């Protein structure tokens, strides 16, 4: 785990921005294996952003289980829910919304409902809620619960 973290951090530090973008999956896969060893919250936040990017790429390729794994780890890296929404509002909103969508695609409606509830509780305005409200409507329709 320490070796993977070291490899991931070395790649992260040494690669140019373009190289990092090109090899992001490799870097993220190394970092995620040692993610629980990260102590610095800034590093955790950066890895959470990487998890969002890789998760969205996986989702766009219909690799929803992989996407969910990356995105859920991204949420976990941000710390407690209260801390997440206070300190990393935009990243939290993006992670929670994207994760809710892939959990919908995976048929994990219970987790999706939890994520949507968190977004609706913490979102600062209607525009920030729209993505999850729309997903909630789709979900209710697909579960034949539209009358709720």
Backbone as CSV, one residue per row, in Angstrom:
resi,resn,N_x,N_y,N_z,CA_x,CA_y,CA_z,C_x,C_y,C_z
1,UNK,0.820,-1.199,0.000,0.000,0.000,0.000,0.863,1.262,0.000
2,UNK,1.896,1.248,0.831,2.802,2.399,0.857,3.521,2.561,-0.477
3,UNK,3.906,1.434,-1.068,4.593,1.476,-2.355,3.679,2.053,-3.431
4,UNK,2.423,1.620,-3.452,1.472,2.141,-4.437,1.258,3.641,-4.246
5,UNK,1.133,4.056,-3.007,0.955,5.472,-2.715,2.170,6.257,-3.193
6,UNK,3.360,5.746,-2.926,4.597,6.417,-3.341,4.661,6.502,-4.867
7,UNK,4.341,5.404,-5.559,4.356,5.410,-7.024,3.363,6.449,-7.541
8,UNK,2.147,6.424,-7.013,1.122,7.373,-7.449,1.519,8.813,-7.201
9,UNK,2.069,9.092,-6.018,2.480,10.460,-5.693,3.660,10.902,-6.548
10,UNK,4.575,10.000,-6.823,5.723,10.335,-7.667,5.258,10.673,-9.075
11,UNK,4.374,9.857,-9.617,3.831,10.149,-10.947,3.088,11.479,-10.947
12,UNK,2.277,11.703,-9.919,1.500,12.930,-9.785,2.429,14.150,-9.769
13,UNK,3.537,14.050,-9.039,4.473,15.165,-8.917,5.317,15.373,-10.167
14,UNK,5.679,14.298,-10.841,6.658,14.374,-11.937,6.038,14.583,-13.313
15,UNK,4.816,14.139,-13.507,4.196,14.264,-14.825,3.740,15.699,-15.077
16,UNK,3.844,16.113,-16.325,3.293,17.412,-16.702,1.772,17.317,-16.662
17,UNK,1.116,18.452,-16.758,-0.345,18.475,-16.735,-0.922,17.616,-17.860
18,UNK,-0.364,17.736,-19.054,-0.840,16.939,-20.189,-0.566,15.456,-19.993
19,UNK,0.616,15.126,-19.481,0.957,13.724,-19.227,0.058,13.139,-18.147
20,UNK,-0.206,13.942,-17.122,-1.082,13.481,-16.041,-2.470,13.181,-16.580
21,UNK,-2.973,14.042,-17.420,-4.299,13.822,-18.010,-4.306,12.544,-18.847
22,UNK,-3.249,12.323,-19.587,-3.152,11.141,-20.440,-3.053,9.846,-19.630
23,UNK,-2.393,9.909,-18.496,-2.143,8.716,-17.680,-2.909,8.743,-16.346
24,UNK,-3.987,9.498,-16.302,-4.716,9.687,-15.047,-5.198,8.365,-14.444
25,UNK,-5.669,7.451,-15.264,-6.146,6.159,-14.732,-5.030,5.414,-14.016
26,UNK,-3.839,5.425,-14.568,-2.703,4.736,-13.945,-2.367,5.383,-12.608
27,UNK,-2.294,6.704,-12.603,-1.964,7.439,-11.374,-3.026,7.188,-10.311
28,UNK,-4.285,7.294,-10.699,-5.388,7.107,-9.749,-5.400,5.683,-9.200
29,UNK,-5.164,4.710,-10.059,-5.175,3.323,-9.578,-4.063,3.076,-8.567
30,UNK,-2.922,3.714,-8.730,-1.853,3.594,-7.742,-2.231,4.314,-6.445
31,UNK,-2.731,5.523,-6.577,-3.082,6.316,-5.396,-4.219,5.691,-4.598
32,UNK,-5.193,5.129,-5.278,-6.348,4.575,-4.559,-5.960,3.388,-3.693
33,UNK,-4.907,2.662,-4.107,-4.458,1.512,-3.320,-3.830,1.923,-1.989
34,UNK,-3.375,3.172,-1.919,-2.812,3.671,-0.670,-3.544,4.877,-0.130
35,UNK,-4.745,5.121,-0.624,-5.490,6.335,-0.278,-5.710,6.487,1.221
36,UNK,-5.956,5.397,1.922,-6.222,5.504,3.367,-4.969,5.915,4.150
37,UNK,-3.811,5.902,3.498,-2.578,6.341,4.155,-2.345,7.849,4.025
38,UNK,-3.124,8.515,3.174,-2.979,9.959,3.008,-3.366,10.662,4.303
39,UNK,-2.542,11.596,4.735,-2.804,12.330,5.983,-3.292,13.752,5.712
40,UNK,-2.764,14.376,4.691,-3.042,15.765,4.365,-4.400,15.876,3.655
41,UNK,-5.297,16.699,4.184,-6.625,16.845,3.588,-6.555,17.439,2.184
42,UNK,-5.582,18.299,1.920,-5.440,18.855,0.566,-5.147,17.755,-0.443
43,UNK,-4.282,16.801,-0.062,-3.988,15.665,-0.943,-5.225,14.802,-1.137
44,UNK,-5.995,14.607,-0.070,-7.226,13.832,-0.169,-8.226,14.523,-1.093
45,UNK,-8.318,15.845,-0.985,-9.235,16.602,-1.845,-8.813,16.497,-3.308
46,UNK,-7.502,16.571,-3.565,-7.012,16.453,-4.939,-7.299,15.064,-5.490
47,UNK,-7.082,14.038,-4.675,-7.387,12.676,-5.117,-8.889,12.511,-5.337
48,UNK,-9.701,13.144,-4.510,-11.159,13.091,-4.700,-11.536,13.707,-6.052
49,UNK,-10.869,14.793,-6.426,-11.108,15.403,-7.738,-10.699,14.447,-8.852
50,UNK,-9.559,13.787,-8.689,-9.136,12.787,-9.665,-10.172,11.659,-9.759
51,UNK,-10.693,11.235,-8.614,-11.701,10.175,-8.584,-12.955,10.601,-9.349
52,UNK,-13.327,11.864,-9.207,-14.467,12.391,-9.952,-14.196,12.294,-11.449
53,UNK,-13.038,12.739,-11.872,-12.714,12.738,-13.302,-12.678,11.326,-13.865
54,UNK,-12.026,10.414,-13.148,-11.929,9.030,-13.613,-13.302,8.358,-13.538
55,UNK,-14.065,8.651,-12.499,-15.408,8.091,-12.372,-16.328,8.544,-13.486
56,UNK,-16.241,9.809,-13.849,-17.074,10.316,-14.945,-16.665,9.689,-16.275
57,UNK,-15.359,9.478,-16.468,-14.897,8.797,-17.686,-15.441,7.374,-17.738
58,UNK,-15.372,6.670,-16.622,-15.881,5.301,-16.570,-17.386,5.284,-16.835
59,UNK,-18.100,6.229,-16.274,-19.540,6.314,-16.470,-19.878,6.564,-17.935
60,UNK,-19.129,7.430,-18.575,-19.404,7.730,-19.989,-19.109,6.531,-20.880
61,UNK,-18.336,5.567,-20.369,-18.064,4.323,-21.098,-18.987,3.196,-20.636
62,UNK,-19.989,3.524,-19.853,-20.957,2.566,-19.298,-20.324,1.556,-18.344
63,UNK,-19.203,1.909,-17.751,-18.559,1.064,-16.734,-19.037,1.560,-15.370
64,UNK,-20.313,1.318,-15.078,-20.949,1.935,-13.926,-20.448,1.408,-12.581
65,UNK,-20.091,0.132,-12.503,-19.557,-0.391,-11.243,-18.196,0.227,-10.934
66,UNK,-17.358,0.339,-11.954,-16.056,0.985,-11.780,-16.244,2.446,-11.408
67,UNK,-17.153,3.117,-12.090,-17.436,4.524,-11.800,-17.883,4.692,-10.355
68,UNK,-18.782,3.828,-9.903,-19.289,3.920,-8.530,-18.160,3.738,-7.524
69,UNK,-17.265,2.826,-7.802,-16.134,2.585,-6.908,-15.268,3.833,-6.773
70,UNK,-14.932,4.440,-7.894,-14.109,5.658,-7.875,-14.843,6.812,-7.194
71,UNK,-16.089,7.009,-7.564,-16.838,8.155,-7.045,-17.119,8.021,-5.549
72,UNK,-17.459,6.824,-5.101,-17.697,6.631,-3.663,-16.422,6.850,-2.859
73,UNK,-15.280,6.430,-3.395,-14.023,6.704,-2.708,-13.762,8.209,-2.683
74,UNK,-14.093,8.901,-3.761,-13.945,10.355,-3.784,-14.730,11.018,-2.672
75,UNK,-15.959,10.574,-2.457,-16.789,11.111,-1.376,-16.142,10.820,-0.028
76,UNK,-15.692,9.603,0.154,-15.071,9.194,1.419,-13.829,10.032,1.731
77,UNK,-13.053,10.351,0.705,-11.820,11.114,0.909,-12.072,12.534,1.412
78,UNK,-13.244,13.063,1.148,-13.540,14.444,1.556,-13.795,14.593,3.051
79,UNK,-13.924,13.495,3.769,-14.135,13.576,5.219,-15.598,13.470,5.574
80,UNK,-15.956,14.013,6.730,-17.333,13.927,7.208,-18.254,14.735,6.293
81,UNK,-19.518,14.305,6.174,-20.445,15.043,5.305,-20.515,16.539,5.620
82,UNK,-20.514,16.881,6.886,-20.573,18.301,7.251,-19.342,19.044,6.724
83,UNK,-18.177,18.425,6.910,-16.918,19.012,6.436,-16.906,19.097,4.907
84,UNK,-17.379,18.044,4.251,-17.390,18.004,2.791,-18.121,19.196,2.205
85,UNK,-19.350,19.359,2.652,-20.195,20.393,2.068,-19.735,21.794,2.469
86,UNK,-19.138,21.945,3.627,-18.653,23.248,4.062,-17.368,23.647,3.337
87,UNK,-16.412,22.703,3.260,-15.078,23.035,2.761,-14.891,22.794,1.268
88,UNK,-15.653,21.894,0.707,-15.499,21.528,-0.709,-16.876,21.429,-1.379
89,UNK,-17.615,22.530,-1.325,-18.997,22.510,-1.795,-19.119,22.030,-3.243
90,UNK,-18.401,22.667,-4.164,-18.552,22.326,-5.584,-18.121,20.891,-5.873
91,UNK,-17.027,20.461,-5.274,-16.559,19.089,-5.471,-17.548,18.103,-4.858
92,UNK,-18.074,18.418,-3.683,-19.070,17.550,-3.047,-20.321,17.439,-3.911
93,UNK,-20.789,18.560,-4.413,-21.978,18.561,-5.265,-21.747,17.694,-6.496
94,UNK,-20.604,17.851,-7.142,-20.303,17.071,-8.344,-20.176,15.585,-8.026
95,UNK,-19.469,15.252,-6.949,-19.291,13.847,-6.578,-20.608,13.185,-6.192
96,UNK,-21.379,13.835,-5.351,-22.644,13.256,-4.904,-23.610,13.091,-6.084
97,UNK,-23.688,14.070,-6.944,-24.603,14.000,-8.084,-24.183,12.908,-9.063
98,UNK,-22.898,12.859,-9.392,-22.401,11.838,-10.322,-22.553,10.440,-9.731
99,UNK,-22.281,10.313,-8.438,-22.405,9.008,-7.784,-23.859,8.558,-7.759
100,UNK,-24.770,9.477,-7.494,-26.198,9.136,-7.503,-26.598,8.605,-8.882
101,UNK,-26.100,9.226,-9.938,-26.441,8.780,-11.290,-25.923,7.377,-11.582
102,UNK,-24.683,7.095,-11.195,-24.164,5.747,-11.482,-24.816,4.705,-10.583
103,UNK,-25.173,5.073,-9.372,-25.875,4.114,-8.517,-27.268,3.820,-9.085
104,UNK,-27.888,4.805,-9.689,-29.150,4.581,-10.407,-28.934,3.565,-11.522
105,UNK,-27.882,3.753,-12.307,-27.576,2.838,-13.411,-27.251,1.437,-12.908
106,UNK,-26.684,1.346,-11.719,-26.365,0.051,-11.113,-27.565,-0.584,-10.419
107,UNK,-28.683,0.155,-10.335,-29.865,-0.360,-9.652,-29.747,-0.308,-8.140
108,UNK,-28.784,0.456,-7.648,-28.583,0.598,-6.203,-29.386,1.815,-5.733
109,UNK,-30.700,1.647,-5.685,-31.597,2.771,-5.418,-31.493,3.294,-3.988
110,UNK,-31.200,2.415,-3.057,-31.072,2.863,-1.668,-29.912,3.853,-1.532
111,UNK,-28.766,3.505,-2.105,-27.600,4.404,-2.051,-27.899,5.685,-2.837
112,UNK,-28.530,5.543,-3.995,-28.885,6.706,-4.797,-29.772,7.661,-3.996
113,UNK,-30.771,7.109,-3.294,-31.669,7.942,-2.490,-30.913,8.678,-1.381
114,UNK,-29.945,8.005,-0.751,-29.126,8.652,0.289,-28.350,9.839,-0.285
115,UNK,-27.757,9.621,-1.446,-26.961,10.676,-2.080,-27.831,11.857,-2.498
116,UNK,-28.972,11.556,-3.071,-29.899,12.617,-3.480,-30.361,13.404,-2.259
117,UNK,-30.681,12.712,-1.181,-31.128,13.396,0.041,-30.051,14.339,0.549
118,UNK,-28.806,13.921,0.479,-27.717,14.780,0.931,-27.584,16.018,0.045
119,UNK,-27.687,15.818,-1.261,-27.623,16.971,-2.176,-28.769,17.932,-1.889
120,UNK,-29.970,17.411,-1.755,-31.126,18.279,-1.526,-31.033,19.012,-0.189
121,UNK,-30.402,18.385,0.785,-30.216,19.020,2.092,-29.177,20.139,2.046
122,UNK,-28.110,19.924,1.293,-26.976,20.847,1.341,-26.874,21.820,0.163
123,UNK,-27.575,21.548,-0.916,-27.475,22.413,-2.089,-27.919,23.828,-1.745
124,UNK,-27.212,24.791,-2.288,-27.436,26.185,-1.931,-28.499,26.870,-2.773
125,UNK,-28.874,26.251,-3.884,-29.888,26.866,-4.731,-30.541,25.809,-5.617
126,UNK,-31.593,26.191,-6.292,-32.345,25.266,-7.130,-31.497,24.708,-8.267
127,UNK,-30.669,25.548,-8.874,-29.819,25.077,-9.971,-28.937,23.911,-9.529
128,UNK,-28.446,23.950,-8.304,-27.592,22.878,-7.794,-28.383,21.609,-7.484
129,UNK,-29.694,21.732,-7.343,-30.546,20.583,-7.033,-31.121,19.906,-8.275
130,UNK,-31.162,20.615,-9.398,-31.875,20.149,-10.597,-31.426,18.760,-11.048
131,UNK,-30.122,18.527,-11.095,-29.598,17.237,-11.576,-30.161,16.079,-10.743
132,UNK,-30.182,16.242,-9.434,-30.675,15.182,-8.555,-32.202,15.109,-8.539
133,UNK,-32.868,16.231,-8.654,-34.329,16.199,-8.731,-34.781,15.454,-9.986
134,UNK,-34.117,15.707,-11.097,-34.420,15.017,-12.351,-34.170,13.522,-12.213
135,UNK,-33.035,13.174,-11.623,-32.705,11.767,-11.409,-33.740,11.098,-10.515
136,UNK,-34.199,11.804,-9.503,-35.209,11.263,-8.599,-36.497,10.948,-9.345
137,UNK,-36.890,11.810,-10.246,-38.099,11.584,-11.054,-37.921,10.353,-11.937
138,UNK,-36.767,10.254,-12.612,-36.491,9.072,-13.446,-36.534,7.801,-12.606
139,UNK,-35.948,7.875,-11.438,-35.883,6.717,-10.562,-37.268,6.282,-10.109
140,UNK,-38.087,7.237,-9.710,-39.446,6.901,-9.287,-40.226,6.256,-10.434
141,UNK,-40.024,6.770,-11.627,-40.696,6.192,-12.802,-40.228,4.780,-13.081
142,UNK,-38.935,4.544,-13.008,-38.415,3.208,-13.295,-38.774,2.189,-12.219
143,UNK,-39.094,2.678,-11.025,-39.491,1.788,-9.922,-41.011,1.719,-9.761
144,UNK,-41.740,2.305,-10.712,-43.209,2.363,-10.644,-43.692,3.007,-9.357
145,UNK,-43.003,4.043,-8.914,-43.383,4.751,-7.698,-43.640,6.231,-7.994
146,UNK,-44.010,6.540,-9.185,-44.155,7.936,-9.623,-45.216,8.688,-8.822
147,UNK,-46.144,7.997,-8.177,-47.196,8.653,-7.404,-46.719,9.152,-6.051
148,UNK,-45.449,8.877,-5.701,-44.934,9.303,-4.390,-44.724,10.796,-4.347
